[in-house]
Amino acid sequence: GQQLNQSPQSMFIQEGEDVSMNCTSSSIFNTWLWYKQDPGEGPVLLIALYKAGELTSNGRLTAQFGITRKDSFLNISASIPSDVGIYFCAGRRSQGNLIFGKGTKLSVKP
Amino acid sequence: KAGVTQTPRYLIKTRGQQVTLSCSPISGHRSVSWYQQTPGQGLQFLFEYFSETQRNKGNFPGRFSGRQFSNSRSEMNVSTLELGDSALYLCASGRDRVNTGELFFGEGSRLTVL
């Protein structure tokens, strides 16, 4: 099925670093959401965005709904070890189901 | 408040068998969605139910079916299992009448088909 282009696929973080990831699509979405999944768990909603251009924060996390409605960005500031996990973007059109990106895996630098 | 509960957590089946997975949404939530998660395809939408009615359906073959009961609990069934059906099946409930995309996921049922 159709999926969003999420990048990067994986990244290593060092405690204290800022992290950025993004999601793009060839189609317009009415809603963009970001979820995080820890091993053995289901995804957990981090941030939901409903308007083009919207910038929303949740603690150290900030996400933006792209002005073209075809992309979204997630930033994590001053990363900590518990930020490790897989981050998924998801887009939704009106009356439609969620379409998920393939995820960005955050790991700690050895 | 209890979260979304999925049973069983793990199961092993052989090709040709069928399987039924169960999901109890968060109390008060009337919307239930099912997703299949695999390393290759990621999270793929199966179906969504609201008040016992299927509201949306993904692009899966007819071997995949589901239903929702009057207490909002949901089941999904996969018949004539194939090796490629091995996956983590996630159930998610929603609190809003309109599907906002804000979902609360269970821990999943991990199905292995041998």
Coordinates of C-alpha atoms in Angstrom, one line a residue:
Chain A
G1 CA 0.0 0.0 0.0
Q2 CA 0.9 3.7 -0.2
Q3 CA 3.5 4.8 2.3
L4 CA 5.2 8.1 3.3
N5 CA 8.9 8.7 2.7
Q6 CA 10.5 9.1 6.1
S7 CA 14.1 9.9 6.6
P8 CA 16.6 9.2 7.8
Q9 CA 16.0 5.5 8.2
S10 CA 18.2 5.3 11.2
M11 CA 20.5 7.6 13.2
F12 CA 22.8 7.5 16.1
I13 CA 22.5 10.0 18.9
Q14 CA 24.8 11.2 21.6
E15 CA 23.2 12.5 24.8
G16 CA 22.6 16.2 24.5
E17 CA 22.4 16.3 20.7
D18 CA 19.5 17.7 18.8
V19 CA 17.8 15.3 16.3
S20 CA 15.7 16.0 13.2
M21 CA 13.7 13.8 11.0
N22 CA 11.1 14.4 8.3
C23 CA 8.4 12.8 6.3
T24 CA 7.3 13.7 2.7
S25 CA 4.5 12.6 0.4
S26 CA 3.4 13.2 -3.1
S27 CA -0.1 13.7 -1.8
I28 CA -1.7 16.3 0.5
F29 CA -2.7 15.3 4.0
N30 CA -5.2 17.0 6.4
T31 CA -3.5 15.7 9.5
W32 CA 0.1 14.8 10.3
L33 CA 1.0 12.8 13.4
W34 CA 4.2 11.5 15.0
Y35 CA 4.3 8.3 17.0
K36 CA 7.1 6.5 18.9
Q37 CA 7.5 2.8 19.3
D38 CA 9.6 1.1 22.0
P39 CA 10.6 -2.6 21.7
G40 CA 7.8 -4.9 22.6
E41 CA 5.3 -2.0 22.7
G42 CA 2.7 -0.5 20.4
P43 CA 3.3 3.0 19.0
V44 CA 2.5 5.9 21.3
L45 CA 1.2 9.3 20.0
L46 CA 3.7 12.1 20.5
I47 CA 2.3 15.0 18.5
A48 CA -0.7 15.7 16.3
L49 CA -0.9 18.5 13.7
Y50 CA -4.1 19.7 12.0
K51 CA -3.3 22.9 10.2
A52 CA -0.8 23.7 7.4
G53 CA 2.1 25.7 8.9
E54 CA 1.3 24.6 12.4
L55 CA 4.2 24.3 14.8
T56 CA 3.5 22.3 18.0
S57 CA 5.7 21.3 20.9
N58 CA 5.5 18.5 23.5
G59 CA 8.3 19.0 25.9
R60 CA 11.6 18.6 24.1
L61 CA 9.8 17.6 20.9
T62 CA 8.7 20.0 18.2
A63 CA 6.8 19.1 15.1
Q64 CA 5.7 21.1 12.1
F65 CA 3.0 20.6 9.5
G66 CA 4.5 21.7 6.2
I67 CA 2.9 24.6 4.4
T68 CA 2.4 22.5 1.3
R69 CA 0.6 19.9 3.4
K70 CA 2.9 17.3 1.8
D71 CA 5.5 17.1 4.6
S72 CA 6.1 17.2 8.3
F73 CA 9.2 17.5 10.5
L74 CA 10.0 16.4 14.0
N75 CA 12.8 17.8 16.1
I76 CA 14.1 16.5 19.4
S77 CA 16.2 18.8 21.4
A78 CA 18.9 17.8 23.9
S79 CA 18.3 14.1 23.4
I80 CA 18.4 11.7 26.4
P81 CA 18.9 7.9 26.4
S82 CA 15.2 7.2 26.7
D83 CA 14.6 8.9 23.3
V84 CA 15.9 5.7 21.7
G85 CA 13.2 3.9 19.8
I86 CA 11.5 4.0 16.4
Y87 CA 9.7 7.2 15.4
F88 CA 6.9 7.0 12.8
C89 CA 5.2 9.8 11.0
A90 CA 1.6 9.2 9.9
G91 CA -0.6 11.2 7.5
R92 CA -4.4 11.2 7.2
R93 CA -6.7 12.6 4.5
S94 CA -10.3 13.5 5.4
Q95 CA -12.3 10.4 6.3
G96 CA -9.4 8.2 5.7
N97 CA -7.2 5.8 7.6
L98 CA -3.7 6.6 8.7
I99 CA -0.8 6.0 6.4
F100 CA 2.5 5.4 8.2
G101 CA 6.1 6.1 7.2
K102 CA 8.6 3.2 7.6
G103 CA 10.1 4.8 10.7
T104 CA 13.3 6.4 11.9
K105 CA 15.3 4.3 14.3
L106 CA 17.1 6.2 16.9
S107 CA 20.0 4.4 18.6
V108 CA 22.7 5.6 21.1
K109 CA 26.2 6.2 19.7
P110 CA 28.6 3.5 20.9
Chain B
K1 CA -7.5 3.8 33.1
A2 CA -6.6 0.5 31.5
G3 CA -5.0 0.7 28.1
V4 CA -5.8 -1.3 24.9
T5 CA -5.6 -5.0 25.6
Q6 CA -4.7 -7.6 23.0
T7 CA -4.8 -11.3 23.3
P8 CA -3.0 -13.5 22.8
R9 CA 0.4 -11.8 22.8
Y10 CA 2.2 -14.5 21.0
L11 CA 1.0 -17.4 18.9
I12 CA 2.4 -19.9 16.4
K13 CA 0.3 -21.4 13.7
T14 CA 1.0 -23.6 10.6
R15 CA 0.1 -22.8 7.0
G16 CA -3.6 -23.4 6.2
Q17 CA -4.8 -22.8 9.8
Q18 CA -6.9 -19.9 10.9
V19 CA -6.4 -17.5 13.7
T20 CA -8.6 -15.1 15.8
L21 CA -7.1 -12.2 17.6
S22 CA -8.9 -10.2 20.2
C23 CA -8.8 -6.5 21.2
S24 CA -10.4 -4.7 24.1
P25 CA -10.3 -0.9 23.6
I26 CA -9.9 1.7 26.3
S27 CA -13.1 2.1 28.2
G28 CA -15.3 4.6 26.5
H29 CA -13.6 4.4 23.1
R30 CA -15.9 3.2 20.4
S31 CA -13.4 3.2 17.5
V32 CA -11.1 0.2 16.9
S33 CA -8.5 0.0 14.1
W34 CA -6.2 -2.9 13.2
Y35 CA -2.8 -2.7 11.6
Q36 CA -0.3 -5.3 10.4
Q37 CA 3.4 -4.5 11.2
T38 CA 6.2 -6.3 9.4
P39 CA 9.9 -5.3 9.0
G40 CA 9.5 -5.0 5.2
Q41 CA 6.2 -3.2 4.8
G42 CA 6.0 -1.3 8.1
L43 CA 2.5 -0.5 9.5
Q44 CA -0.3 -1.4 7.1
F45 CA -3.9 -0.6 7.7
L46 CA -6.3 -3.5 7.9
F47 CA -9.7 -2.1 8.9
E48 CA -11.5 0.3 11.2
Y49 CA -14.7 -0.2 13.2
F50 CA -17.0 2.3 14.9
S51 CA -20.1 1.2 16.7
E52 CA -20.0 -2.3 15.3
T53 CA -19.8 -1.0 11.7
Q54 CA -16.7 -1.3 9.5
R55 CA -15.9 2.3 8.6
N56 CA -12.8 1.8 6.5
K57 CA -10.9 -1.1 5.0
G58 CA -7.3 -1.5 3.8
N59 CA -6.0 -3.5 0.8
F60 CA -5.8 -6.9 2.2
P61 CA -7.3 -10.1 0.8
G62 CA -10.6 -11.4 1.9
R63 CA -8.9 -14.0 4.2
F64 CA -8.5 -11.1 6.6
S65 CA -11.8 -10.2 8.3
G66 CA -12.9 -8.5 11.5
R67 CA -15.8 -7.5 13.6
Q68 CA -16.8 -5.3 16.5
F69 CA -19.2 -6.2 19.3
S70 CA -21.7 -4.0 21.1
N71 CA -19.2 -3.5 24.0
S72 CA -16.7 -2.1 21.4
R73 CA -14.4 -5.2 21.8
S74 CA -13.1 -6.3 18.4
E75 CA -11.8 -9.4 16.8
M76 CA -9.9 -10.1 13.6
N77 CA -9.6 -13.4 11.9
V78 CA -7.2 -14.6 9.3
S79 CA -8.1 -17.8 7.5
T80 CA -5.9 -20.1 5.4
L81 CA -2.8 -18.7 6.9
E82 CA 0.3 -18.1 4.7
L83 CA 3.9 -17.7 5.7
G84 CA 3.7 -14.1 4.8
D85 CA 1.0 -13.5 7.4
S86 CA 3.7 -13.7 10.1
A87 CA 3.6 -10.2 11.6
L88 CA 2.8 -8.1 14.6
Y89 CA -0.9 -7.3 14.6
L90 CA -1.7 -4.1 16.4
C91 CA -5.0 -2.9 17.6
A92 CA -5.7 0.8 18.3
S93 CA -8.7 2.5 19.8
G94 CA -9.8 6.1 19.3
R95 CA -11.9 8.3 21.6
D96 CA -13.4 10.5 19.0
R97 CA -16.5 9.9 16.9
V98 CA -14.6 11.4 13.9
N99 CA -11.3 9.6 13.1
T100 CA -8.8 12.2 14.0
G101 CA -5.8 9.9 13.7
E102 CA -5.1 10.1 17.4
L103 CA -4.9 6.4 18.2
F104 CA -4.0 4.5 21.3
F105 CA -2.2 1.2 20.4
G106 CA -2.1 -2.1 22.3
E107 CA 1.1 -4.1 22.6
G108 CA 0.2 -6.3 19.7
S109 CA -0.3 -10.0 19.0
R110 CA 2.8 -11.5 17.4
L111 CA 1.8 -14.2 14.9
T112 CA 4.3 -16.7 13.5
V113 CA 3.2 -18.9 10.7
L114 CA 5.3 -22.0 10.1

